[in-house]
């Protein structure tokens, strides 16, 4: 999955270029300006001054705004109706710029924008995509051009659509909008620290799209530390630890997913990581981060520290963030290791269910199966990935401990079922029916 953020002032050609890149890459193009424009249009239609923040905020609950994609083409539905080109007039442009400076308007649109990037590869254009909406985007580009070049493009675009405007008028409005957008207090239009600046004053559409595709290709070739380490170590670990993996087809290639496994020993996370191609973020004891070499390694692998025994709002937030950006997290619902104990007989904690609820992700039950629930060097270890339990199957209404408990039970019941652990061995026999 790839998220490409394209920010920059109006008229830099962000939308045309982003559309072209999206088409070439077969990914979704999200025009976030259309959302602000639609709110601006609604306010104008209602006779509300878009600069009157109190009135605008008061009206935010009186309409519905939906973003839909058909064959990769975005449509904005305002109260169920396609806004079409009505959002492209100079008057609506100014209204959009005014409403976009209001904090509540930006918050109102935040999830709509993030949700799309959670489950899809996207190229998203706007003003704050790289800084606020998708700070974790794999590629960030700040596209700009001289005010004269941008005003000329906008002028040609508007007149081609039959709108009667003068170049001077377009230039003046563009400079005014630039100032509004880049000097406002919240989410100003500025490049993210890690954005690549691209000035396309001298480039046409194809040239700009080609420059962006080159940046994306270069980025795609670059492997993360996790990917490099995984490529070398995973087959070695699987071989020497005698790991047999089943159910890999149940793991979605992209999108948020929470792996929930039974826990016997320290090596469990390593075996799960070695079994699965997808990059997994683990939650690790905070003490581990202070151990020489291991601390460096877990940090490099992107693990999230947890302070056991204390309320861990930071850990939950960090985990939810990984899921919300379409990543995979692994967690052990039993809370700690239970060596040589049948998982069907251990208590479980609610953390995994809470994470599912907060990030609205699907869950993959994972069963680690060894003889007598113990590890030994030569003993075969089976890692079974179950079918995803979709978020909707949990029937969450408002979270809360009862709902978490039900969901946690449901998840772990599936782990137990995968391993056949509920069929307890007869006395004197192990779980395979062999004499102990
Ligand atoms: O990109 P555009 O011209 O369609 O955007 C219309 C207005 O919306 C622009 O003046 C700034 C605002 N906007 C924003 O503040 N943040 C975004 N992500 C996109 C647009």
Coordinates of C-alpha atoms and ligand atoms in Angstrom, one line a residue:
X1 CA 0.0 0.0 0.0
X2 CA 1.2 3.5 -0.8
X3 CA 0.0 6.9 0.3
X4 CA 1.2 9.9 -1.7
X5 CA 0.5 13.3 -0.3
X6 CA 0.6 16.3 -2.6
X7 CA 0.3 19.7 -1.0
X8 CA 0.9 23.1 -2.4
X9 CA -0.9 26.3 -3.3
X10 CA -3.8 26.6 -5.7
X11 CA -3.0 26.5 -9.4
X12 CA 0.1 24.5 -9.0
X13 CA -1.7 21.8 -11.0
X14 CA -2.0 19.4 -8.1
X15 CA -5.3 17.9 -9.1
X16 CA -4.5 17.3 -12.8
X17 CA -1.1 15.9 -12.0
X18 CA -2.4 13.7 -9.1
X19 CA -5.2 12.4 -11.4
X20 CA -2.6 11.5 -14.1
X21 CA -0.3 9.7 -11.5
X22 CA -3.3 7.9 -10.0
X23 CA -4.3 6.6 -13.4
X24 CA -0.8 5.4 -14.3
X25 CA -0.5 3.7 -10.9
X26 CA -4.0 2.3 -10.7
X27 CA -4.7 3.9 -7.4
X28 CA -7.3 6.3 -6.0
X29 CA -7.0 10.1 -6.4
X30 CA -8.6 12.0 -3.5
X31 CA -9.2 15.7 -4.1
X32 CA -9.6 17.1 -0.5
X33 CA -10.2 20.6 -1.7
X34 CA -13.5 19.4 -3.1
X35 CA -14.7 18.7 0.4
X36 CA -13.9 22.3 1.6
X37 CA -15.4 23.6 -1.6
X38 CA -18.6 21.7 -0.9
X39 CA -18.9 23.1 2.6
X40 CA -18.3 26.6 1.1
X41 CA -21.0 26.0 -1.4
X42 CA -23.4 24.8 1.3
X43 CA -22.8 28.0 3.3
X44 CA -23.3 30.3 0.3
X45 CA -26.5 28.4 -0.6
X46 CA -27.8 29.0 3.0
X47 CA -26.9 32.7 2.9
X48 CA -24.2 32.1 5.6
X49 CA -21.1 34.2 5.4
X50 CA -18.2 31.7 5.1
X51 CA -16.0 34.0 7.2
X52 CA -18.5 33.9 10.1
X53 CA -17.0 31.0 11.9
X54 CA -19.7 30.8 14.6
X55 CA -22.5 30.5 11.9
X56 CA -20.4 28.0 9.8
X57 CA -19.7 25.8 12.9
X58 CA -23.4 26.0 13.8
X59 CA -24.4 24.8 10.4
X60 CA -22.0 21.8 10.3
X61 CA -24.6 19.4 11.5
X62 CA -27.3 20.4 9.0
X63 CA -25.9 18.6 6.0
X64 CA -24.4 15.3 5.0
X65 CA -21.2 15.1 3.0
X66 CA -20.0 11.8 1.4
X67 CA -17.1 10.9 -0.7
X68 CA -17.6 8.1 -3.2
X69 CA -15.4 6.5 -5.8
X70 CA -16.6 4.8 -9.0
X71 CA -13.9 3.5 -11.3
X72 CA -11.4 5.6 -9.4
X73 CA -13.4 8.8 -10.0
X74 CA -14.3 10.9 -7.0
X75 CA -17.8 12.3 -6.5
X76 CA -18.8 14.5 -3.6
X77 CA -22.4 14.1 -2.5
X78 CA -23.7 17.1 -0.5
X79 CA -27.0 16.0 1.0
X80 CA -27.0 13.0 -1.3
X81 CA -26.5 15.2 -4.5
X82 CA -23.4 15.3 -6.7
X83 CA -21.9 18.8 -6.3
X84 CA -20.4 18.6 -9.8
X85 CA -18.9 21.8 -11.2
X86 CA -20.9 24.0 -8.9
X87 CA -17.9 24.0 -6.5
X88 CA -15.5 25.3 -9.2
X89 CA -16.6 28.9 -9.4
X90 CA -14.3 31.7 -8.1
X91 CA -17.0 32.6 -5.4
X92 CA -16.9 29.1 -4.1
X93 CA -13.1 29.1 -4.2
X94 CA -13.0 32.1 -1.8
X95 CA -15.7 30.5 0.4
X96 CA -13.7 27.3 0.6
X97 CA -10.6 29.2 1.6
X98 CA -12.6 31.0 4.3
X99 CA -14.2 27.9 5.8
X100 CA -11.0 25.9 5.6
X101 CA -9.4 28.3 8.2
X102 CA -12.0 27.2 10.8
X103 CA -10.7 24.6 13.2
X104 CA -14.0 22.8 13.6
X105 CA -14.4 22.5 9.8
X106 CA -11.0 20.8 9.5
X107 CA -11.8 18.4 12.4
X108 CA -15.1 17.6 10.7
X109 CA -13.3 16.5 7.6
X110 CA -10.4 14.7 9.2
X111 CA -11.8 11.2 9.5
X112 CA -13.4 11.3 6.0
X113 CA -9.9 11.9 4.6
X114 CA -8.0 9.5 6.8
X115 CA -10.5 6.6 6.4
X116 CA -10.0 6.4 2.6
X117 CA -6.2 6.2 3.1
X118 CA -6.6 3.5 5.8
X119 CA -7.8 0.8 3.3
X120 CA -6.6 2.1 -0.1
X121 CA -3.5 3.2 -1.9
X122 CA -4.1 6.8 -2.6
X123 CA -2.7 10.0 -4.0
X124 CA -4.3 12.8 -2.0
X125 CA -3.9 16.5 -2.7
X126 CA -4.6 19.4 -0.5
X127 CA -2.8 21.8 1.8
X128 CA -2.1 19.8 5.0
X129 CA -2.0 16.2 3.7
X130 CA 1.7 15.6 4.5
X131 CA 1.6 17.6 7.7
X132 CA -1.8 16.8 9.4
X133 CA -3.9 14.3 7.5
X134 CA -1.4 11.6 6.5
X135 CA 1.8 12.5 8.3
X136 CA 2.9 8.9 7.8
X137 CA 2.5 9.1 4.0
X138 CA 5.2 7.2 2.2
X139 CA 5.7 10.0 -0.3
X140 CA 5.2 13.7 0.4
X141 CA 5.5 16.2 -2.4
X142 CA 5.1 20.0 -2.1
X143 CA 4.1 21.1 -5.5
X144 CA 4.4 24.8 -6.3
X145 CA 5.0 27.3 -9.1
X146 CA 5.4 31.1 -9.5
X147 CA 2.1 33.0 -8.8
X148 CA 2.1 34.2 -12.4
X149 CA 2.4 30.7 -13.8
X150 CA -0.3 29.4 -11.5
X151 CA -2.7 32.3 -12.2
X152 CA -2.2 31.8 -15.9
X153 CA -3.1 28.1 -15.6
X154 CA -6.2 28.8 -13.5
X155 CA -7.3 31.5 -15.9
X156 CA -7.0 29.2 -18.9
X157 CA -8.8 26.5 -17.0
X158 CA -11.8 28.7 -16.1
X159 CA -12.2 30.3 -19.5
X160 CA -12.0 26.9 -21.1
X161 CA -15.0 26.0 -19.0
X162 CA -16.8 29.1 -20.3
X163 CA -16.5 31.2 -17.1
X164 CA -16.1 35.0 -17.7
X165 CA -13.1 36.1 -15.7
X166 CA -10.1 38.3 -16.3
X167 CA -6.5 37.3 -15.7
X168 CA -6.0 40.2 -13.3
X169 CA -9.0 39.1 -11.2
X170 CA -7.7 35.5 -11.1
X171 CA -4.2 36.6 -10.2
X172 CA -5.5 38.8 -7.4
X173 CA -7.8 36.1 -5.9
X174 CA -5.0 33.6 -6.2
X175 CA -2.5 35.7 -4.2
X176 CA -5.2 36.5 -1.6
X177 CA -6.0 32.8 -1.2
X178 CA -2.3 31.9 -1.0
X179 CA -2.0 34.4 1.9
X180 CA -5.1 33.1 3.6
X181 CA -4.1 29.4 3.2
X182 CA -0.4 29.8 4.2
X183 CA -0.8 32.2 7.1
X184 CA -3.8 30.8 8.9
X185 CA -3.2 29.4 12.4
X186 CA -4.4 25.9 11.9
X187 CA -3.0 23.6 9.3
X188 CA -1.3 26.3 7.1
X189 CA -0.3 25.4 3.7
X190 CA 3.4 24.7 4.3
X191 CA 5.7 21.8 3.2
X192 CA 6.1 18.9 5.7
X193 CA 9.6 18.6 7.0
X194 CA 10.2 15.5 4.9
X195 CA 8.4 16.7 1.8
X196 CA 10.1 16.9 -1.5
X197 CA 9.8 20.4 -3.1
X198 CA 8.8 20.4 -6.7
X199 CA 8.6 23.7 -8.6
X200 CA 6.8 23.1 -11.9
X201 CA 6.8 26.7 -13.3
X202 CA 8.7 25.3 -16.2
X203 CA 7.1 21.9 -16.5
X204 CA 3.9 20.8 -18.2
X205 CA 1.5 18.2 -16.9
X206 CA 3.3 15.2 -18.3
X207 CA 6.7 16.5 -17.1
X208 CA 5.4 17.0 -13.6
X209 CA 3.6 13.6 -13.5
X210 CA 6.8 12.0 -14.8
X211 CA 8.9 13.7 -12.0
X212 CA 6.4 12.5 -9.4
X213 CA 6.4 8.9 -10.7
X214 CA 10.2 8.9 -10.6
X215 CA 10.1 10.0 -6.9
X216 CA 7.5 7.3 -6.1
X217 CA 9.5 4.6 -7.9
X218 CA 12.7 5.5 -6.1
X219 CA 10.8 5.4 -2.8
X220 CA 9.2 2.0 -3.6
X221 CA 12.6 0.5 -4.2
X222 CA 13.8 1.6 -0.8
X223 CA 13.4 -1.2 1.8
X224 CA 12.8 -0.5 5.5
X225 CA 15.0 -2.0 8.1
X226 CA 12.2 -4.4 9.0
X227 CA 11.9 -5.5 5.4
X228 CA 15.6 -6.0 5.0
X229 CA 15.9 -7.9 8.3
X230 CA 12.9 -10.0 7.5
X231 CA 14.1 -11.1 4.1
X232 CA 17.4 -12.4 5.5
X233 CA 16.2 -13.7 8.9
X234 CA 12.7 -15.1 8.4
X235 CA 13.6 -18.2 6.4
X236 CA 16.5 -18.9 8.8
X237 CA 14.2 -18.7 11.8
X238 CA 11.5 -20.8 10.1
X239 CA 14.0 -23.5 9.2
X240 CA 15.9 -23.8 12.5
X241 CA 12.9 -23.4 14.7
X242 CA 11.0 -26.0 12.6
X243 CA 8.1 -23.7 12.0
X244 CA 5.1 -24.9 9.9
X245 CA 2.8 -22.1 8.8
X246 CA -0.7 -22.5 7.6
X247 CA -3.5 -20.0 6.7
X248 CA -1.3 -17.4 5.1
X249 CA -4.0 -16.9 2.5
X250 CA -6.2 -15.4 5.3
X251 CA -3.9 -12.4 5.7
X252 CA -4.9 -9.4 3.7
X253 CA -2.1 -7.8 1.8
X254 CA -3.0 -4.3 2.8
X255 CA -5.1 -2.5 5.3
X256 CA -5.4 -2.5 9.1
X257 CA -5.3 -5.9 10.8
X258 CA -4.9 -7.0 14.4
X259 CA -3.3 -10.4 15.0
X260 CA -4.3 -12.0 18.2
X261 CA -2.3 -15.0 19.4
X262 CA -1.8 -17.3 22.4
X263 CA 1.4 -16.7 24.3
X264 CA 3.8 -19.3 25.7
X265 CA 7.3 -17.9 25.4
X266 CA 9.5 -14.9 24.5
X267 CA 10.1 -16.2 21.1
X268 CA 6.4 -16.0 20.1
X269 CA 6.6 -12.6 18.4
X270 CA 9.7 -13.6 16.5
X271 CA 8.0 -16.7 15.2
X272 CA 4.9 -14.9 14.2
X273 CA 7.0 -12.2 12.4
X274 CA 9.0 -14.9 10.6
X275 CA 5.8 -16.7 9.6
X276 CA 4.1 -13.7 8.0
X277 CA 5.2 -11.6 5.0
X278 CA 3.5 -8.5 6.2
X279 CA 5.3 -6.1 8.5
X280 CA 4.0 -6.5 12.0
X281 CA 4.3 -4.0 14.8
X282 CA 4.6 -5.6 18.2
X283 CA 4.0 -4.2 21.6
X284 CA 7.1 -4.8 23.8
X285 CA 7.8 -4.3 27.5
X286 CA 9.4 -0.9 28.0
X287 CA 12.3 -2.5 29.9
X288 CA 13.3 -4.3 26.7
X289 CA 14.0 -0.9 25.1
X290 CA 16.8 -0.3 27.7
X291 CA 18.6 -3.6 27.1
X292 CA 21.8 -3.0 25.0
X293 CA 21.5 -4.3 21.4
X294 CA 18.0 -5.7 21.9
X295 CA 16.7 -2.2 22.8
X296 CA 18.2 -0.9 19.6
X297 CA 16.8 -3.7 17.6
X298 CA 13.2 -3.5 18.9
X299 CA 13.3 0.3 18.3
X300 CA 14.5 -0.2 14.8
X301 CA 11.8 -2.8 14.2
X302 CA 9.2 -0.2 15.2
X303 CA 7.9 -1.9 18.4
X304 CA 5.7 0.1 20.7
X305 CA 6.7 0.2 24.3
X306 CA 4.2 -0.8 27.0
X307 CA 4.5 -0.2 30.8
X308 CA 3.0 -3.3 32.2
X309 CA 0.8 -2.7 35.3
X310 CA 0.2 0.9 34.4
X311 CA -2.6 2.6 32.4
X312 CA -1.1 2.8 28.9
X313 CA -2.9 5.5 27.0
X314 CA 0.3 6.2 25.0
X315 CA 0.6 2.5 24.0
X316 CA -3.1 2.3 22.9
X317 CA -2.8 5.5 21.0
X318 CA 0.3 4.5 19.2
X319 CA -1.2 1.1 18.4
X320 CA -4.4 2.6 17.1
X321 CA -2.3 5.0 15.0
X322 CA -0.5 2.1 13.3
X323 CA -3.8 0.4 12.5
X324 CA -5.4 3.7 11.3
X325 CA -2.6 4.1 8.8
X326 CA -3.3 0.6 7.5
X327 CA -0.7 -1.3 9.4
X328 CA -0.7 -4.6 11.2
X329 CA -0.3 -5.1 15.0
X330 CA 0.2 -8.3 17.0
X331 CA -1.0 -8.6 20.5
X332 CA -1.4 -11.5 23.0
X333 CA -4.8 -11.3 24.6
X334 CA -3.7 -13.5 27.6
X335 CA -1.6 -10.5 28.7
X336 CA 1.5 -12.5 29.5
X337 CA 3.2 -15.8 28.9
X338 CA 1.6 -19.1 30.0
X339 CA 4.3 -21.7 29.4
X340 CA 3.0 -25.3 29.5
X341 CA -0.6 -24.2 30.1
X342 CA -3.5 -25.0 27.9
X343 CA -4.7 -21.6 26.5
X344 CA -8.3 -22.7 26.9
X345 CA -7.7 -22.6 30.7
X346 CA -6.2 -19.1 31.0
X347 CA -7.9 -15.8 31.6
X348 CA -7.8 -13.2 28.9
X349 CA -7.7 -9.4 28.9
X350 CA -9.7 -6.8 27.0
X351 CA -6.9 -4.8 25.3
X352 CA -7.2 -6.5 21.9
X353 CA -10.9 -5.9 21.8
X354 CA -10.5 -2.2 22.8
X355 CA -7.9 -1.8 20.0
X356 CA -10.3 -3.4 17.5
X357 CA -13.1 -1.0 18.6
X358 CA -11.0 2.1 18.5
X359 CA -9.5 1.4 15.1
X360 CA -12.4 -0.4 13.5
X361 CA -10.0 -3.1 12.2
X362 CA -10.6 -6.8 11.4
X363 CA -8.9 -9.4 13.6
X364 CA -6.9 -12.4 12.6
X365 CA -6.8 -15.1 15.2
X366 CA -3.4 -16.8 15.4
X367 CA -2.6 -20.1 17.1
X368 CA 0.9 -21.1 18.1
X369 CA 0.7 -24.8 18.5
X370 CA 3.5 -27.0 20.1
X371 CA 3.4 -30.3 21.9
X372 CA 2.3 -29.8 25.5
X373 CA 2.2 -26.0 25.0
X374 CA 6.0 -25.9 25.4
X375 CA 8.9 -25.1 23.2
X376 CA 12.0 -27.1 22.7
X377 CA 14.6 -26.7 20.0
X378 CA 13.6 -29.7 18.0
X379 CA 9.9 -29.6 18.6
X380 CA 7.8 -28.6 15.7
X381 CA 6.0 -25.3 16.0
X382 CA 2.8 -24.7 14.1
X383 CA 1.6 -21.2 13.4
X384 CA -2.0 -21.1 12.2
X385 CA -3.5 -17.9 10.8
X386 CA -7.3 -18.1 11.0
X387 CA -9.8 -16.4 8.8
X388 CA -10.3 -12.6 9.6
X389 CA -13.1 -11.8 12.0
X390 CA -14.6 -8.7 10.4
X391 CA -15.0 -5.6 12.7
X392 CA -18.8 -5.7 12.0
X393 CA -19.0 -9.2 13.5
X394 CA -18.4 -7.9 17.0
X395 CA -21.5 -5.7 16.9
X396 CA -19.9 -2.9 18.9
X397 CA -22.3 -0.1 19.8
X398 CA -20.4 2.2 22.1
X399 CA -17.4 0.2 23.4
X400 CA -17.3 -0.3 27.1
X401 CA -16.0 -3.2 29.2
X402 CA -19.0 -5.5 28.6
X403 CA -18.6 -5.2 24.8
X404 CA -14.8 -5.5 25.1
X405 CA -15.2 -8.7 27.2
X406 CA -17.5 -10.3 24.7
X407 CA -15.3 -9.4 21.8
X408 CA -12.1 -10.6 23.5
X409 CA -13.9 -13.9 24.4
X410 CA -14.9 -14.3 20.8
X411 CA -11.4 -13.6 19.5
X412 CA -9.7 -16.0 21.9
X413 CA -12.4 -18.7 21.4
X414 CA -11.3 -18.7 17.7
X415 CA -7.6 -19.0 18.7
X416 CA -8.5 -22.0 20.8
X417 CA -10.6 -23.5 18.1
X418 CA -7.8 -23.2 15.6
X419 CA -5.5 -25.2 17.8
X420 CA -8.2 -27.6 18.9
X421 CA -7.3 -26.8 22.4
X422 CA -10.8 -27.0 23.7
X423 CA -10.8 -30.8 23.1
X424 CA -8.8 -31.4 26.3
X425 CA -6.6 -34.5 26.3
X426 CA -7.6 -37.5 28.3
X427 CA -5.8 -37.9 31.7
X428 CA -2.3 -39.3 31.1
X429 CA -2.2 -38.3 27.5
X430 CA -0.9 -35.2 25.7
X431 CA -3.1 -33.1 23.4
X432 CA -2.2 -35.3 20.4
X433 CA -3.6 -38.4 22.2
X434 CA -0.1 -39.8 22.8
X435 CA 1.1 -41.3 26.1
X436 CA 3.0 -38.7 28.1
Ligands
LIG1 O1 -7.3 22.8 -3.8 P1 -8.5 23.6 -3.9 O2 -8.2 24.9 -4.6 O3 -9.7 22.9 -4.5 O4 -8.9 24.0 -2.4 C1 -9.9 24.9 -2.1 C2 -9.7 25.5 -0.7 O5 -9.7 24.6 0.3 C3 -8.3 26.2 -0.6 O6 -8.4 27.6 -0.6 C4 -7.7 25.7 0.6 C5 -8.6 24.7 1.2 N1 -8.0 23.4 1.4 C6 -7.4 23.2 2.6 O7 -7.4 24.1 3.5 N2 -6.9 22.0 2.9 C7 -7.0 21.0 2.0 N3 -6.5 19.8 2.3 C8 -7.5 21.2 0.7 C9 -8.0 22.5 0.5

